[in-house]
Coordinates of C-alpha atoms in Angstrom, one line a residue:
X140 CA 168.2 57.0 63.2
X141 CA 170.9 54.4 61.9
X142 CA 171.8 52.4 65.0
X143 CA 175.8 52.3 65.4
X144 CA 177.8 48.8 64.5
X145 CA 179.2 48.8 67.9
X146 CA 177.8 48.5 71.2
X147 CA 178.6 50.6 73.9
X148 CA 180.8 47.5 75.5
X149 CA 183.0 47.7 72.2
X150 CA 183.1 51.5 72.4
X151 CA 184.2 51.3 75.9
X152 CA 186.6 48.5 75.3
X153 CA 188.3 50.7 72.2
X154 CA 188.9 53.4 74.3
X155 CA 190.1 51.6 77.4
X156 CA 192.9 50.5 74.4
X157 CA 193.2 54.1 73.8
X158 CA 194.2 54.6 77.7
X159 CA 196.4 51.8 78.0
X160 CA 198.9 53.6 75.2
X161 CA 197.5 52.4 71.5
X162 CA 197.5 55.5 69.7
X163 CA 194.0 57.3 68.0
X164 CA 194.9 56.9 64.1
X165 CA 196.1 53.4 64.9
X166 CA 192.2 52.4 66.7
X167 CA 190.9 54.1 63.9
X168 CA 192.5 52.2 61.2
X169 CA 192.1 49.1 63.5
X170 CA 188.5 49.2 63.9
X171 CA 187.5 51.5 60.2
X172 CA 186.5 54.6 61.7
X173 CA 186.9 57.7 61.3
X174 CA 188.9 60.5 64.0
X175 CA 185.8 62.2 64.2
X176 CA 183.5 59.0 65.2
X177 CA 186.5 58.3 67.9
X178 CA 186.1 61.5 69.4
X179 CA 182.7 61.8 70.0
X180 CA 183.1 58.4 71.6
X181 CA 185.8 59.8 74.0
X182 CA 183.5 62.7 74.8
X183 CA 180.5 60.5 75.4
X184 CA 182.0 57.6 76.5
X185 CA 185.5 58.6 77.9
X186 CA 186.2 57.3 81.6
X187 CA 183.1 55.4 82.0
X188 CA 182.6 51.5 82.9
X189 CA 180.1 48.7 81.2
X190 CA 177.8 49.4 83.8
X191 CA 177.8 53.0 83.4
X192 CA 177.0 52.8 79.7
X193 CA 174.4 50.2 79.7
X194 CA 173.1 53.1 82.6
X195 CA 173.0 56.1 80.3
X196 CA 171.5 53.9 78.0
X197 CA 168.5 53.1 80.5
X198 CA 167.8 56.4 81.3
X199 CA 168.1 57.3 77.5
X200 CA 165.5 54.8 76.8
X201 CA 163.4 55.8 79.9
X202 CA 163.5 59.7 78.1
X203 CA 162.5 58.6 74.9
X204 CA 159.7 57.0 76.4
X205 CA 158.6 59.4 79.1
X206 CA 159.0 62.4 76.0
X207 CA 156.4 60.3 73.6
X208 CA 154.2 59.8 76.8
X209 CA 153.7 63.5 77.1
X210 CA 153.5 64.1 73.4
X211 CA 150.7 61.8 73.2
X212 CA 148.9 63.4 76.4
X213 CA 149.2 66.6 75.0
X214 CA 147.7 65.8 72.2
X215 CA 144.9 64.0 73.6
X216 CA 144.0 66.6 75.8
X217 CA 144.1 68.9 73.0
X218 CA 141.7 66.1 71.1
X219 CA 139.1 66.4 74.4
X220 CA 138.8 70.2 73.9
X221 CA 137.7 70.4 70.5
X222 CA 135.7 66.7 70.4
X223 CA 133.7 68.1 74.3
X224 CA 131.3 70.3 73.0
X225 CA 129.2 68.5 75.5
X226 CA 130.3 65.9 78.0
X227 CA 129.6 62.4 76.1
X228 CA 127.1 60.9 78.0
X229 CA 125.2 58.3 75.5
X230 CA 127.0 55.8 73.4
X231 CA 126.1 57.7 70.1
X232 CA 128.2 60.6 70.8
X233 CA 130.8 58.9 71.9
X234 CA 130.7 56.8 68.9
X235 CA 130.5 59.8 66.6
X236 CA 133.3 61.3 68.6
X237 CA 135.3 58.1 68.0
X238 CA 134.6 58.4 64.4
X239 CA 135.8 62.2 64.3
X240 CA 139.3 61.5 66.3
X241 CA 139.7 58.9 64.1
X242 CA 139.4 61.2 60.5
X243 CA 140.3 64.3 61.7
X244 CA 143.1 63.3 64.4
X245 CA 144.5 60.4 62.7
X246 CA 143.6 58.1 66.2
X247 CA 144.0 54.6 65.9
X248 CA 140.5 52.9 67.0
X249 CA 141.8 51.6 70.2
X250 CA 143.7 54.8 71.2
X251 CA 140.0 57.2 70.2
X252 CA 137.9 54.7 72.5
X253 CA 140.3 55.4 75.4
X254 CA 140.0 58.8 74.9
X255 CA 136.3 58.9 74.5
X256 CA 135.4 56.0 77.5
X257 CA 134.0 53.5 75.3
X258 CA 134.9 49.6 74.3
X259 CA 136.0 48.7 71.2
X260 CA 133.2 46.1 70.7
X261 CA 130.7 49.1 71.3
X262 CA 132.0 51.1 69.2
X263 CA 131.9 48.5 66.3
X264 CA 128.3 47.1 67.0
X265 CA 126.1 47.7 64.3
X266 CA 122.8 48.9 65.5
X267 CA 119.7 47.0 64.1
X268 CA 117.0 49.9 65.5
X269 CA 114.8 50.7 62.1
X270 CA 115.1 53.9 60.9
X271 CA 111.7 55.3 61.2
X272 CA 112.0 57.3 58.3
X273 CA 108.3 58.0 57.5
X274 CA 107.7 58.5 61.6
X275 CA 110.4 61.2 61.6
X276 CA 109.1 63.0 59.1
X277 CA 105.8 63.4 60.1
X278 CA 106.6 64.1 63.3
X279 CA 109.1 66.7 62.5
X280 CA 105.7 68.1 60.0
X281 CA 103.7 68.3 63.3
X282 CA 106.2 69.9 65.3
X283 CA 106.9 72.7 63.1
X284 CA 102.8 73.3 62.4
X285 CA 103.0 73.2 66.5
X286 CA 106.0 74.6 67.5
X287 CA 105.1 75.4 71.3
X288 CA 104.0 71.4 71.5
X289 CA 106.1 68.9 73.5
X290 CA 106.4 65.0 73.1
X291 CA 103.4 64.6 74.4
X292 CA 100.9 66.2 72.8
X293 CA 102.5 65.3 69.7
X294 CA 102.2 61.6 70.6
X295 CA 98.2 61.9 70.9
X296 CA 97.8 63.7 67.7
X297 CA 100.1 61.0 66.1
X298 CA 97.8 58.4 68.4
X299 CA 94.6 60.3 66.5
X300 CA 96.2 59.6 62.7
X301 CA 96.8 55.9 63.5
X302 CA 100.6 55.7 64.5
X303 CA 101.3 53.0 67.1
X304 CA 104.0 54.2 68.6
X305 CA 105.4 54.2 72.2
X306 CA 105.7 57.1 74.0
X307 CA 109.4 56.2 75.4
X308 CA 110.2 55.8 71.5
X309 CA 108.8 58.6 70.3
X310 CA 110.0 60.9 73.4
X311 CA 113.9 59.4 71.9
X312 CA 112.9 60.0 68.4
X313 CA 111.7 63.6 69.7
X314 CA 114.9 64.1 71.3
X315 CA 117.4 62.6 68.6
X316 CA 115.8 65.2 66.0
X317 CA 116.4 68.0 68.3
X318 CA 112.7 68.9 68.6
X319 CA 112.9 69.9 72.6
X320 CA 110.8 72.6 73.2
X321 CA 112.6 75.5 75.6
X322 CA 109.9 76.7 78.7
X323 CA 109.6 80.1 79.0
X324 CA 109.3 80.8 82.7
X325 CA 110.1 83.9 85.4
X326 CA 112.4 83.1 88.1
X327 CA 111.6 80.6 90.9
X328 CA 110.3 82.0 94.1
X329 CA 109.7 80.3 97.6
X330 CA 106.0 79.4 98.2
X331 CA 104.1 77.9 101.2
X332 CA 101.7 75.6 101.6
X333 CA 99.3 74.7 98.5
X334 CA 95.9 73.9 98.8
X335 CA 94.3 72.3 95.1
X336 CA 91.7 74.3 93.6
X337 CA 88.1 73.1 93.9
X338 CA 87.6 72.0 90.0
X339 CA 83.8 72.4 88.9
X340 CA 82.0 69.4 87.9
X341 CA 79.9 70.5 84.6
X342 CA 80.1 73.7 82.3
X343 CA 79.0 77.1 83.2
X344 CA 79.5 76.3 87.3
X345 CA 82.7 78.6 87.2
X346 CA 84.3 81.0 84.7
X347 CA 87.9 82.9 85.3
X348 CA 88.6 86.3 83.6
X349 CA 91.9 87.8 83.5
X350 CA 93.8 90.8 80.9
X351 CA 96.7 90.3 78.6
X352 CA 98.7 92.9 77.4
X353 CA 101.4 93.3 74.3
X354 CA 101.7 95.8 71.7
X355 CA 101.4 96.3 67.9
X356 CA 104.5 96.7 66.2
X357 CA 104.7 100.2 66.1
X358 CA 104.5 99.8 69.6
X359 CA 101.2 101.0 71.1
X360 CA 99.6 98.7 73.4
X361 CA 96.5 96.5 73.6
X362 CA 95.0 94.8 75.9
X363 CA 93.2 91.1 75.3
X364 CA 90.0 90.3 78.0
X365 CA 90.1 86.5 78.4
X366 CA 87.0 84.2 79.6
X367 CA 87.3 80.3 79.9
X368 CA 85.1 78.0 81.3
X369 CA 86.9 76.5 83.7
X370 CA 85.3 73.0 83.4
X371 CA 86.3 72.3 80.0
X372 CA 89.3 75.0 79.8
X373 CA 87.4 76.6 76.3
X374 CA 87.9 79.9 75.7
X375 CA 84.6 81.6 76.2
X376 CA 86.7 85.1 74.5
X377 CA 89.5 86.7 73.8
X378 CA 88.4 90.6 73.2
X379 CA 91.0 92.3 71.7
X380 CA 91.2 96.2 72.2
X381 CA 93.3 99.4 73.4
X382 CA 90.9 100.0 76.1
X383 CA 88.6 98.2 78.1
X384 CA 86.6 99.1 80.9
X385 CA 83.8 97.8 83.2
X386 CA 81.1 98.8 81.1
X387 CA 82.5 96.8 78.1
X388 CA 83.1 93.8 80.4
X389 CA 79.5 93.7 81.6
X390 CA 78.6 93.9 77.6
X391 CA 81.0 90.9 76.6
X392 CA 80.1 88.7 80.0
X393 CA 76.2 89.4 78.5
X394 CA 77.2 88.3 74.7
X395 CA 78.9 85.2 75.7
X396 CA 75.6 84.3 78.4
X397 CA 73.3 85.1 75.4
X398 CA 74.9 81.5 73.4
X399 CA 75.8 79.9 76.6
X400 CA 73.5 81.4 79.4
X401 CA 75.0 82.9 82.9
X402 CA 77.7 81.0 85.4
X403 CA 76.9 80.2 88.9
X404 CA 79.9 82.0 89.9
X405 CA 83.1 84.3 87.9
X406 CA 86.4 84.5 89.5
X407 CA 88.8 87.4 88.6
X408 CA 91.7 90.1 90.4
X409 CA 90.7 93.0 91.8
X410 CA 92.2 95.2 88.4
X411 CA 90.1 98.4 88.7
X412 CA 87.9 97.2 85.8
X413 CA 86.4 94.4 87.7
X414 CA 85.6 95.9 90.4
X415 CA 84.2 99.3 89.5
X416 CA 80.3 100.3 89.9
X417 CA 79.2 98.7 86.1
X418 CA 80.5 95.2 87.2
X419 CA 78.8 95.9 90.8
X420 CA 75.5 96.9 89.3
X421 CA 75.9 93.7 86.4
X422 CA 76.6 90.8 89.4
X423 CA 73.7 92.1 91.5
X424 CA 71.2 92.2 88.3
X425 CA 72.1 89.1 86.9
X426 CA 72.3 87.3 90.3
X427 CA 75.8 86.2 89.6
X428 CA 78.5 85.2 92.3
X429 CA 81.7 86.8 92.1
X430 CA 84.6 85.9 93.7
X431 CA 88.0 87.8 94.3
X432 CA 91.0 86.3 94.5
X433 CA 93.3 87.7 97.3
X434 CA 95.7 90.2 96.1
X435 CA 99.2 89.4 95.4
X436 CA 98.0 85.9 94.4
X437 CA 97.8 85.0 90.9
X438 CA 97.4 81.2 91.7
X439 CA 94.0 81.5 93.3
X440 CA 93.1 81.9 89.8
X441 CA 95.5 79.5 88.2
X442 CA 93.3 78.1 85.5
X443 CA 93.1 81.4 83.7
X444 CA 96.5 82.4 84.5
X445 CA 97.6 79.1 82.7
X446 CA 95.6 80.1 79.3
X447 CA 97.3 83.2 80.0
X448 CA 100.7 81.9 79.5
X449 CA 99.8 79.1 76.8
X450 CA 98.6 82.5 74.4
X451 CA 101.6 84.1 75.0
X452 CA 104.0 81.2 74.0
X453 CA 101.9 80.0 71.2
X454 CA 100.2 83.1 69.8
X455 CA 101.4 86.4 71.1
X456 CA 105.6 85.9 70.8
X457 CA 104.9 83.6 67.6
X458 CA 103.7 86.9 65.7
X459 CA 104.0 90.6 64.8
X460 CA 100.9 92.6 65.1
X461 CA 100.3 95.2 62.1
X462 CA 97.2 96.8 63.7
X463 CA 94.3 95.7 65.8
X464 CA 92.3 94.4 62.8
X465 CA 95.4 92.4 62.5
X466 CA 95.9 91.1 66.0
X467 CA 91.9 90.6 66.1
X468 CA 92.2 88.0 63.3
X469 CA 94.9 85.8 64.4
X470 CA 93.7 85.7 68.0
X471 CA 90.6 85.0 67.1
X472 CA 92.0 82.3 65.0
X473 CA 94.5 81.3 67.2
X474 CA 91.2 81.0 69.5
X475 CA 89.4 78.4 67.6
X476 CA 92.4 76.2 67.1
X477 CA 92.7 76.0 70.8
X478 CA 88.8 75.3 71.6
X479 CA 89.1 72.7 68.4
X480 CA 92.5 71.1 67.8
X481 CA 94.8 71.8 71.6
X482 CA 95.3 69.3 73.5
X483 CA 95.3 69.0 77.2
X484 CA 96.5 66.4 79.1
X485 CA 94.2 67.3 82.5
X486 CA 91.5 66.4 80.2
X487 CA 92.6 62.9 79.4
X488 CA 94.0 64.5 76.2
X489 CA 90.6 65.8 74.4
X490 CA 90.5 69.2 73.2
X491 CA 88.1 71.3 74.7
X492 CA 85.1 71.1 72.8
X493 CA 85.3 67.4 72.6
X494 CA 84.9 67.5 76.4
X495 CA 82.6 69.5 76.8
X496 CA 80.6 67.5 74.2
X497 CA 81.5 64.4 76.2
X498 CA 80.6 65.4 79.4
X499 CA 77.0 67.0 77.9
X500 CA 76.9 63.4 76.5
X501 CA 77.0 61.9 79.8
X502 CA 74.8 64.1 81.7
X503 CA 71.9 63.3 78.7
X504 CA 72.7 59.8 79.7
X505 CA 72.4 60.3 82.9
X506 CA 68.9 62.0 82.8
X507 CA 67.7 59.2 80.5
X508 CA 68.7 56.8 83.3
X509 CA 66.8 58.6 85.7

């Protein structure tokens, strides 16, 4: 807006001429302006002092500013909602949000950092963190082969191909590339008091058996019989079938003892298949302890039950079954991988066969001492 070439003292002291008897066209001509500019001054000005002008002028200043300050909050809040998809907690994201008011928003730098809670001077450092290129790519190959694997088991099989890498790296790394695996899990519910299982201290002391049910995809169901040994967590089997009772219980607890010979003790529920007269009649010929767990307490068993849930996020909701020849392959592979290739960090991260081969190792030792 042109600014005026008089000040509001001049105004005032034109029109204060005006009052004392000079007439309009003669303080127009006086001065060089026009009836219409002398007017508006009248209206504006007319009957007011020095002080009263440089006044209005104050408080017309004071608008102006108070009018931009809102303006500019507006705007910023309006900034926040579309920048927040998440609250900016790490400097990254507030730098990249920094970087978006800035192109998208038109921000100045200092005015975005306000806005997003972060100095200047951070914003501007230049990070000298390598990029990891060949370490992100392999990890990212590993994650997707293993989907259901978190940072951790990931860093052991990275460990196992020769990467030196530190676990609080790669767990950032692991994070950064958005590889954060969701738990599946029921709601939580109070318990009491816990007392630790009683872990056995070589193969074949103890092994759980629990069921597994899904369905094929034209939606008849099967049901999966699951024996691990629950010294070195290997699955024993993973019988796959529509139905199966006692009888064909006893017959797959006799195949498995025929490679690996018979348990000191098997722990199971008390489903109807387990306890009917063909298991009876097997525990009592085979001189084979069998132990119930209370009912209504899954936990008592958790070793199994924790098999359980690892098949179901890594093999069961990973694929569709065509038919049980179908569903019998890729158990039975899935199966292998897991006696061969999982992980477990209970046993200081060896898969289950390499345990059970170490710990045969050192009881050979052991007799040799002897």
């Amino acid at each position: 807006m042109k600014r005026s070439r008089f000040s509001e003292e001049q105004i005032i002291g034109i029109l204060k001429e005006h009052q004392a008897g000079a007439t309009a066209a003669d303080l127009c001509r006086k001065h060089g302006v026009s009836d219409a500019t002398f007017y508006k001054w009248r209206s504006k000005y007319g009957g007011m002092e020095v002080s009263d002008a440089k006044k209005l002028k104050a408080l017309e200043a004071e608008n102006t500013k108070l009018k931009k300050l809102l303006a500019e909050q507006m705007m910023d809040v309006s900034t926040l909602k579309q920048m927040l998809g998440k609250k900016l907690l790490r400097p990254g994201s507030r730098r990249r949000a920094v970087s978006w008011a800035m192109k998208e928003k038109r921000y100045t730098q200092k005015r975005a950092c306000a806005l997003a809670g972060i100095d200047p001077r951070v914003y501007r450092r230049v990070s000298k963190r390598p990029a990891d290129t060949d370490l992100r790519g392999r990890l990212k190959e590993l994650s997707s082969e293993r989907r259901r694997f978190g940072y951790r088991r990931l860093h052991i099989l990275l460990k196992r191909e020769g990467w030196h890498v530190n676990w609080k790296k790669l767990y950032r790394i692991y994070r950064e590339e958005g590889l954060t695996v969701r738990r599946r899990g029921g709601r939580k519910r109070a318990v009491g008091t816990r007392a630790p299982m009683a872990i056995p201290q070589g193969p074949n002391q103890r092994w759980s058996l629990d069921f597994v049910s899904d369905s094929l995809s034209c939606g008849r169901r099967f049901r999966i019989l699951n024996v691990i040994d629950d010294f070195s967590r290997e699955c024993l089997a993973a019988v796959v079938d529509t139905s199966l009772s006692g009888d064909r219980v006893a017959r797959e607890l006799d195949r498995i003892a025929e490679m690996r010979g018979y348990p000191c003790m098997v722990v199971s529920d008390n489903g109807t298949e387990l306890t009917s007269n063909a298991i009876l009649k097997w525990q009592e010929d085979r001189k084979v302890g069998w132990h119930y767990i209370a009912p209504g307490k899954p936990m008592q068993n958790g070793l199994v039950e924790s098999f359980n849930g690892r098949m179901r996020e890594e093999c069961l909701n990973e694929h569709l079954f065509d038919n049980l020849r179908h569903a019998r392959h890729l158990i039975a592979a899935w199966r292998d991988d897991y006696n061969h290739h999982s992980l477990h960090s209970s046993l200081d991260g060896l898969t289950p066969q390499e345990y059970h081969k170490r710990s045969r190792e050192d009881q050979n030792l052991n007799s040799a001492n002897l």
